N, C-alpha and C. Protein backbone atom coordinates (compact mmCIF):
# COMPACT_ATOMS: atom_id res chain seq x y z
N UNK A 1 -13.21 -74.48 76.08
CA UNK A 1 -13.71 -73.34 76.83
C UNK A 1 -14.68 -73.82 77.89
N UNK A 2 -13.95 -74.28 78.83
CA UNK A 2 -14.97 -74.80 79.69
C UNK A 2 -15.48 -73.98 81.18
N UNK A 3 -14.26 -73.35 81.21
CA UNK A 3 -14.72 -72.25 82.36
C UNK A 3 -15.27 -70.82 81.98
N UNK A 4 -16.58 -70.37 82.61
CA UNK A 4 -17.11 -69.67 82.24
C UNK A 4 -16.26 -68.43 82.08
N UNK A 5 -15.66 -68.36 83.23
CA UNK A 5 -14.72 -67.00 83.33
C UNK A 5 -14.09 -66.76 82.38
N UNK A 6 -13.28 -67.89 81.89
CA UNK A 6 -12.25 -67.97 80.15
C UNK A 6 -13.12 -67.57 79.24
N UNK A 7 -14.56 -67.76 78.90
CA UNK A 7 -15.47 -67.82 77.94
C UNK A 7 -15.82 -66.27 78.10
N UNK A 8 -15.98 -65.78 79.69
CA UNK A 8 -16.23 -64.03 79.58
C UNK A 8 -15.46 -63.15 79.36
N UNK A 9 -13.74 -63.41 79.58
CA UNK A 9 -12.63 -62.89 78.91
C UNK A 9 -12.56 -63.02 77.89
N UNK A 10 -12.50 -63.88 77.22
CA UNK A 10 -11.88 -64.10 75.48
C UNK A 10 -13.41 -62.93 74.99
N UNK A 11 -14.29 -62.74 75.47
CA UNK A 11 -15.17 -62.20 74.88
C UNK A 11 -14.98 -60.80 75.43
N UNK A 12 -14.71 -60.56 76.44
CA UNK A 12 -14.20 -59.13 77.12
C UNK A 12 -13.27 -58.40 75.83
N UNK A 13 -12.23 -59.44 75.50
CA UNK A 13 -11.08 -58.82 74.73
C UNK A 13 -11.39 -59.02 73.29
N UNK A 14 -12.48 -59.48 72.77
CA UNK A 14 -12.78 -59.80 71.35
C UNK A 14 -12.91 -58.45 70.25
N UNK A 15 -13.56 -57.39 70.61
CA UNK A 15 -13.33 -56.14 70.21
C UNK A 15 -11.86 -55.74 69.90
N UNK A 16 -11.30 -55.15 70.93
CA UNK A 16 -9.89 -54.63 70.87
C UNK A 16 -9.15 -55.33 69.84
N UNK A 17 -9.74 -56.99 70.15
CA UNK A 17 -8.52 -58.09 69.18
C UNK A 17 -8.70 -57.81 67.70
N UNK A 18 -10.34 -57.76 67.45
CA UNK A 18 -10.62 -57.18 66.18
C UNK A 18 -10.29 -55.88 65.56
N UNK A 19 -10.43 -54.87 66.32
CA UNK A 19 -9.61 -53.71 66.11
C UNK A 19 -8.26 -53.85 65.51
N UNK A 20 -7.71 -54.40 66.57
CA UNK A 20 -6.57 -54.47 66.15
C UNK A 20 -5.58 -55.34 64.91
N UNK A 21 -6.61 -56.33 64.60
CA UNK A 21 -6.47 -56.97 63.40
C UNK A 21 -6.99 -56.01 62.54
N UNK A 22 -7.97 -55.04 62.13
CA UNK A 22 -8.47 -54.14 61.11
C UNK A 22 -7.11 -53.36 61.45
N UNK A 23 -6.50 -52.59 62.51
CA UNK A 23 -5.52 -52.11 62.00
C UNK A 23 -4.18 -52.79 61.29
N UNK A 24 -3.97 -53.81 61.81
CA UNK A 24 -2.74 -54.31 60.56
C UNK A 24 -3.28 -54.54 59.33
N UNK A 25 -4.75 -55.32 58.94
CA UNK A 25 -5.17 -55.59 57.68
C UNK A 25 -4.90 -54.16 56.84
N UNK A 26 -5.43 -53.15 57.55
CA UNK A 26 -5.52 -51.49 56.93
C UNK A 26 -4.09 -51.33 56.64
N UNK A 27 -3.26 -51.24 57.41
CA UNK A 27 -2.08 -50.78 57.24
C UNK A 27 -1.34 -51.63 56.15
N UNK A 28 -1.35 -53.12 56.01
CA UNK A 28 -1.25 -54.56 54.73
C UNK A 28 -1.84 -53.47 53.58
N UNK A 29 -3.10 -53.01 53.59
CA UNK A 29 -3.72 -53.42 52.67
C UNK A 29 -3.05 -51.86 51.64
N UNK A 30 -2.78 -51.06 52.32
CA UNK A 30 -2.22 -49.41 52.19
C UNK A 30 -1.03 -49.53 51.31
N UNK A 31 -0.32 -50.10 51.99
CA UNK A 31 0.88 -50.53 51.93
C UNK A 31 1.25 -51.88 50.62
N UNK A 32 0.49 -52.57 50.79
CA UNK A 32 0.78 -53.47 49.56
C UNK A 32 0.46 -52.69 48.26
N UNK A 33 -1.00 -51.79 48.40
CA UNK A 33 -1.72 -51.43 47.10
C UNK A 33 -1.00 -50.18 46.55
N UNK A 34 0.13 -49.63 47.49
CA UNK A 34 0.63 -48.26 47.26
C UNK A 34 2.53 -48.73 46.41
N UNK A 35 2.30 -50.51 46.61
CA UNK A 35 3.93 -50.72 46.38
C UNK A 35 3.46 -51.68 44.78
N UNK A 36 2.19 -51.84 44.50
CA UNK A 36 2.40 -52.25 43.44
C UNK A 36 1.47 -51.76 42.50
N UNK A 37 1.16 -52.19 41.37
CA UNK A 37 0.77 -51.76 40.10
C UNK A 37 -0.99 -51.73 40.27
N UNK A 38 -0.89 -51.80 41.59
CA UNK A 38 -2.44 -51.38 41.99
C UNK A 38 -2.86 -49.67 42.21
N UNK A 39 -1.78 -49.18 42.41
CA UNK A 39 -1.44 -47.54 42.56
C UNK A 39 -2.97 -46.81 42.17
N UNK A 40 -2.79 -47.01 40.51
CA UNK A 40 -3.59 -46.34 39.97
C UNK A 40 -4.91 -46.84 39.70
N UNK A 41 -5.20 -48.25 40.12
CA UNK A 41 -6.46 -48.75 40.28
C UNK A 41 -7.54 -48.39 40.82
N UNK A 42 -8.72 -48.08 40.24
CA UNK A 42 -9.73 -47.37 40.79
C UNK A 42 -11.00 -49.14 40.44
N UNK A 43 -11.88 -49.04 41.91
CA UNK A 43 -12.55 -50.61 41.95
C UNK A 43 -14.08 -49.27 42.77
N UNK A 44 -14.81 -49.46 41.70
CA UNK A 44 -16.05 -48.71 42.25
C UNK A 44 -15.74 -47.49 42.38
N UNK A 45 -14.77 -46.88 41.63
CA UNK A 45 -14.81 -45.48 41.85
C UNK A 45 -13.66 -44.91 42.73
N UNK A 46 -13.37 -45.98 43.63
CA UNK A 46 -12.47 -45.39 44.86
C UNK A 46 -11.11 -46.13 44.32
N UNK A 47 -9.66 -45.63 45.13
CA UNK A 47 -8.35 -45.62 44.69
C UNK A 47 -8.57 -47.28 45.58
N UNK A 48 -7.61 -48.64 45.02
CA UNK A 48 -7.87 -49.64 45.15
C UNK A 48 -7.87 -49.76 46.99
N UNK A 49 -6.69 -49.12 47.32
CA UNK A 49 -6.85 -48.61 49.17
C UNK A 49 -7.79 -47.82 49.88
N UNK A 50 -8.53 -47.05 49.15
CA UNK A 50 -9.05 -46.93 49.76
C UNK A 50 -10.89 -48.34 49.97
N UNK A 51 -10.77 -48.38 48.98
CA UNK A 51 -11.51 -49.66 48.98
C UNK A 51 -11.16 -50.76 49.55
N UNK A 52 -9.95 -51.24 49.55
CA UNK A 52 -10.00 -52.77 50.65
C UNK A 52 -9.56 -51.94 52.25
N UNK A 53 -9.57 -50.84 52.31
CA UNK A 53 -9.65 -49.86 53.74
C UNK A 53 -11.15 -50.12 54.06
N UNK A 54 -12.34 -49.92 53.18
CA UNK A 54 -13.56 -49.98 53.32
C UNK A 54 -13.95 -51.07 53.11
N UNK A 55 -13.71 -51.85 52.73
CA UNK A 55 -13.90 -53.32 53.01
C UNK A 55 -13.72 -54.31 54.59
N UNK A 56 -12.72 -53.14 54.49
CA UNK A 56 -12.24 -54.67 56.15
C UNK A 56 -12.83 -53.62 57.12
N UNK A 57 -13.26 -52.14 56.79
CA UNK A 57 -13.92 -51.53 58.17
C UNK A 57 -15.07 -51.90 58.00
N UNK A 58 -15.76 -52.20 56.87
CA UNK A 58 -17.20 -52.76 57.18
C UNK A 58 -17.15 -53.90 57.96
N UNK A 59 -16.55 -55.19 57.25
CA UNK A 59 -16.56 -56.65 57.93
C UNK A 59 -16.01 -56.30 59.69
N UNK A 60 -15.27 -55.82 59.74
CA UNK A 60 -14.93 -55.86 61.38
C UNK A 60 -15.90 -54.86 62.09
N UNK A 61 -16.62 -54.18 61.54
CA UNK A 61 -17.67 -53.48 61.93
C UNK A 61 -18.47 -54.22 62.34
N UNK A 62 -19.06 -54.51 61.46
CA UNK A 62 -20.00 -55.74 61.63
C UNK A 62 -20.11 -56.97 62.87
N UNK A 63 -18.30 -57.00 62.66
CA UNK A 63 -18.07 -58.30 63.72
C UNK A 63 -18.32 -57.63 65.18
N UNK A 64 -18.14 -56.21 65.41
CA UNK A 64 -18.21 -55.55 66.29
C UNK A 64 -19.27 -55.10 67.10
N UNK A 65 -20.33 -54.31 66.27
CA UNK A 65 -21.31 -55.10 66.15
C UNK A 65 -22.00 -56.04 66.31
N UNK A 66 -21.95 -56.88 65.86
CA UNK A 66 -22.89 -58.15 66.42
C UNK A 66 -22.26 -58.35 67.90
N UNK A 67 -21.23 -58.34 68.33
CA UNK A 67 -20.43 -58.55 69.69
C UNK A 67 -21.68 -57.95 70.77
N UNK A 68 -21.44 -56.10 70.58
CA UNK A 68 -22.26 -55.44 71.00
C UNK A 68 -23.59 -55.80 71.02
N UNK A 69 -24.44 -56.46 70.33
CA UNK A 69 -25.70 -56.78 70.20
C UNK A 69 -26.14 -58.14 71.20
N UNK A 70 -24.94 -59.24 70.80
CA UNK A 70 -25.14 -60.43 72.16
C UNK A 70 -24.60 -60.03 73.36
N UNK A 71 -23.89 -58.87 73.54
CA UNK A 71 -23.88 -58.41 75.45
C UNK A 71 -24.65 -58.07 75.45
N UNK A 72 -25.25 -56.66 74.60
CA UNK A 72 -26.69 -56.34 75.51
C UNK A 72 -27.54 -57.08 75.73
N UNK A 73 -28.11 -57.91 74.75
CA UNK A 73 -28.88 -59.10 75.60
C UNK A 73 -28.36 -59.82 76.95
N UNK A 74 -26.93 -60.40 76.69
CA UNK A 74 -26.77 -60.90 78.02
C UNK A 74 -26.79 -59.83 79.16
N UNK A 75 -26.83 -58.44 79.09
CA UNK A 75 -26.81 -57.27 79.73
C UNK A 75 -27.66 -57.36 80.49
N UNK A 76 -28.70 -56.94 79.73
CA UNK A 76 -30.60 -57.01 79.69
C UNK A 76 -31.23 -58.27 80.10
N UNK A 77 -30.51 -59.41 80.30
CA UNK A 77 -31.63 -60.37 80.35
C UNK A 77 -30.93 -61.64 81.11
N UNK A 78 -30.30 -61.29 82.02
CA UNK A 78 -29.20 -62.28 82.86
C UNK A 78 -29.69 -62.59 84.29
N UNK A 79 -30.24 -63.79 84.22
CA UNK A 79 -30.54 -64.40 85.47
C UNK A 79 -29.40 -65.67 85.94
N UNK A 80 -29.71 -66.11 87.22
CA UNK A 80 -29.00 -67.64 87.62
C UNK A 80 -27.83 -66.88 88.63
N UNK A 81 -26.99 -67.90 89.23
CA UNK A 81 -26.28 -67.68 90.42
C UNK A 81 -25.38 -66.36 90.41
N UNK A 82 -24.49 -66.78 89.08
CA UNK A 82 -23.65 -65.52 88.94
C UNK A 82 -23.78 -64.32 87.66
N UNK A 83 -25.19 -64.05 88.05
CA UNK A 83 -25.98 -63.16 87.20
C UNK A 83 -24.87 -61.29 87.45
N UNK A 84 -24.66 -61.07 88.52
CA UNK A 84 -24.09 -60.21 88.76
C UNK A 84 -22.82 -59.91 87.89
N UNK A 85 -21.82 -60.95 88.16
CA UNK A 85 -20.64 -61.39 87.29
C UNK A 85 -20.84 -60.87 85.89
N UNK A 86 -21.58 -61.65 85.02
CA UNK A 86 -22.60 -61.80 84.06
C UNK A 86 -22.54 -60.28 83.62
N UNK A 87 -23.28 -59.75 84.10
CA UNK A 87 -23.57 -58.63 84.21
C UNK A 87 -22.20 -57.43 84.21
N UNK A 88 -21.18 -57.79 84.95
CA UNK A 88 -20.38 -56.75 84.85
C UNK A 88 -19.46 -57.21 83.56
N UNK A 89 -19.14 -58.24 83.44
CA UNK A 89 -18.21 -58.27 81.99
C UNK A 89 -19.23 -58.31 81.01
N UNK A 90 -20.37 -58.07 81.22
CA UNK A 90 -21.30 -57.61 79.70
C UNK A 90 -21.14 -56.23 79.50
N UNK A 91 -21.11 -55.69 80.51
CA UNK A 91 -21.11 -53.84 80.64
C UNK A 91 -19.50 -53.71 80.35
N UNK A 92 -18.52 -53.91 80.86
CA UNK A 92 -17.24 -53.83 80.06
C UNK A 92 -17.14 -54.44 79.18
N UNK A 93 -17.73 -55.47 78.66
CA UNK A 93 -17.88 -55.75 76.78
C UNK A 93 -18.19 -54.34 76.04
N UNK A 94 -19.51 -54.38 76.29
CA UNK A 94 -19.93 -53.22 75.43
C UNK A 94 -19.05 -51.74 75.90
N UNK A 95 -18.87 -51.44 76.63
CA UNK A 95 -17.80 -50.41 76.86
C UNK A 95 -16.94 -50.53 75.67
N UNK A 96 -15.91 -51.88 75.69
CA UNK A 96 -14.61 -52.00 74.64
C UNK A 96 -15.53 -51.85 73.70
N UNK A 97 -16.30 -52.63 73.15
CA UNK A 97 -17.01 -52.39 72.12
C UNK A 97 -16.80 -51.33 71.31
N UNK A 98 -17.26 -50.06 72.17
CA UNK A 98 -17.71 -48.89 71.56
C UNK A 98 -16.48 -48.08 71.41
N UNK A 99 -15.40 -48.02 72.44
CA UNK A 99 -13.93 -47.45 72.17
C UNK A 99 -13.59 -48.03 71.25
N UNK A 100 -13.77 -49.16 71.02
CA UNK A 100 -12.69 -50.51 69.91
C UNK A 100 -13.49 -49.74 67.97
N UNK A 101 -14.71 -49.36 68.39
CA UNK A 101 -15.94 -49.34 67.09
C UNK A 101 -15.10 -47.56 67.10
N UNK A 102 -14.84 -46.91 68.14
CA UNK A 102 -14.69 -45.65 67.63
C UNK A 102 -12.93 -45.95 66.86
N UNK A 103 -11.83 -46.20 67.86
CA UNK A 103 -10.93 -46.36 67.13
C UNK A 103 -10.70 -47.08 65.43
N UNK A 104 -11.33 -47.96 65.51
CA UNK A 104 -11.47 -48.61 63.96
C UNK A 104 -11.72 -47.57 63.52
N UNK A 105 -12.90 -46.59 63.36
CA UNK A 105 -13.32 -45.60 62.77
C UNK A 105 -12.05 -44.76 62.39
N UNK A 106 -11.39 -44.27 63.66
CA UNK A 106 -10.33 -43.31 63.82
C UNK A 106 -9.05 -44.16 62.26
N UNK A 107 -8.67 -44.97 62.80
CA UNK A 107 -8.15 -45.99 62.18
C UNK A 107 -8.57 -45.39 60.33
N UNK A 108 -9.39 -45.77 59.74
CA UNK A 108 -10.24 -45.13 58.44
C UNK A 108 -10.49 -44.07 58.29
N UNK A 109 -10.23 -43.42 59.14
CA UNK A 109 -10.67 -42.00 58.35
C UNK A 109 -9.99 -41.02 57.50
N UNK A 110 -8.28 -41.46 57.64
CA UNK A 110 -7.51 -40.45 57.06
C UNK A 110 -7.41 -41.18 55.65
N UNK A 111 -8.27 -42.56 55.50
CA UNK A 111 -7.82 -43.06 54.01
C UNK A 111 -8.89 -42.00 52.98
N UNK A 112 -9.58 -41.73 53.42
CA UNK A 112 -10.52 -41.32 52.70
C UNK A 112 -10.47 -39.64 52.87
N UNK A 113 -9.65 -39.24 53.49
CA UNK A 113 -9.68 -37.96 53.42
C UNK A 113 -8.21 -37.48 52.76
N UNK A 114 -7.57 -37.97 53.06
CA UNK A 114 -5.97 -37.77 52.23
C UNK A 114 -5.65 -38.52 50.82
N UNK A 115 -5.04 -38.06 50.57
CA UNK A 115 -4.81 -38.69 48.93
C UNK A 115 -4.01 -39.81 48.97
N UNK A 116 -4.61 -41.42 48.94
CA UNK A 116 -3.68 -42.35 49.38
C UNK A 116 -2.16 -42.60 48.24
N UNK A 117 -1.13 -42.67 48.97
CA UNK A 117 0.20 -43.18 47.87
C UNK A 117 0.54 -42.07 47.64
N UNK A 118 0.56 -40.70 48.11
CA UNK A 118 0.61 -39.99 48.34
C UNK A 118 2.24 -39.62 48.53
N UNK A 119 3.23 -39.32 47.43
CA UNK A 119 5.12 -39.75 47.39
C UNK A 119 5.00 -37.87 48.33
């Protein structure tokens, strides 16, 4: 990663990518726990899907998160030649960020409100 520009893209698209890995993990995890003898497994109370649903939305939360937390600094606190630059793929970071943090959400919400395995 030697060009800065490559280093502000791969980070531009790091959200969405995560998103979008929480949605196949979610959809894996639905789907495996609904085809086997995990059905009726309850882990803390919750149906075993809906728990590794809440598992991988925390961790990619998190990852999302912290994303959001090192743009705004680079947001907030960007000096040197191509401070401007800098500056605009920090503000479309955190933008995806927050669409990428709402969809995940969107993504989880029907596990916990519908009855998962649900024939």
């Amino acid at each position: 990663m030697g060009s800065p520009t490559l280093s502000r893209l791969l980070t531009l698209v790091s959200a969405p990518l995560i998103w979008f890995g929480h949605f196949v993990v979610c959809y894996a995890i639905v789907a495996l726990a609904c085809a086997s003898p995990l059905r009726e497994q309850r882990i803390l109370g919750l149906h075993a899907a809906q728990f590794g649903v809440a598992l991988a939305t925390l961790i990619a939360g998190a990852l999302i998160l912290l994303i959001t937390v090192l743009r705004w600094r680079r947001w907030r606190h960007q000096s040197g030649p191509d401070a401007e630059i800098s500056r605009f793929f920090a503000v479309n970071t955190l933008l995806l960020c927050a669409i990428s943090l709402m969809a995940m959400l969107w993504v989880a919400f029907p596990t916990f409100i519908l009855p998962p395995c649900a024939s």
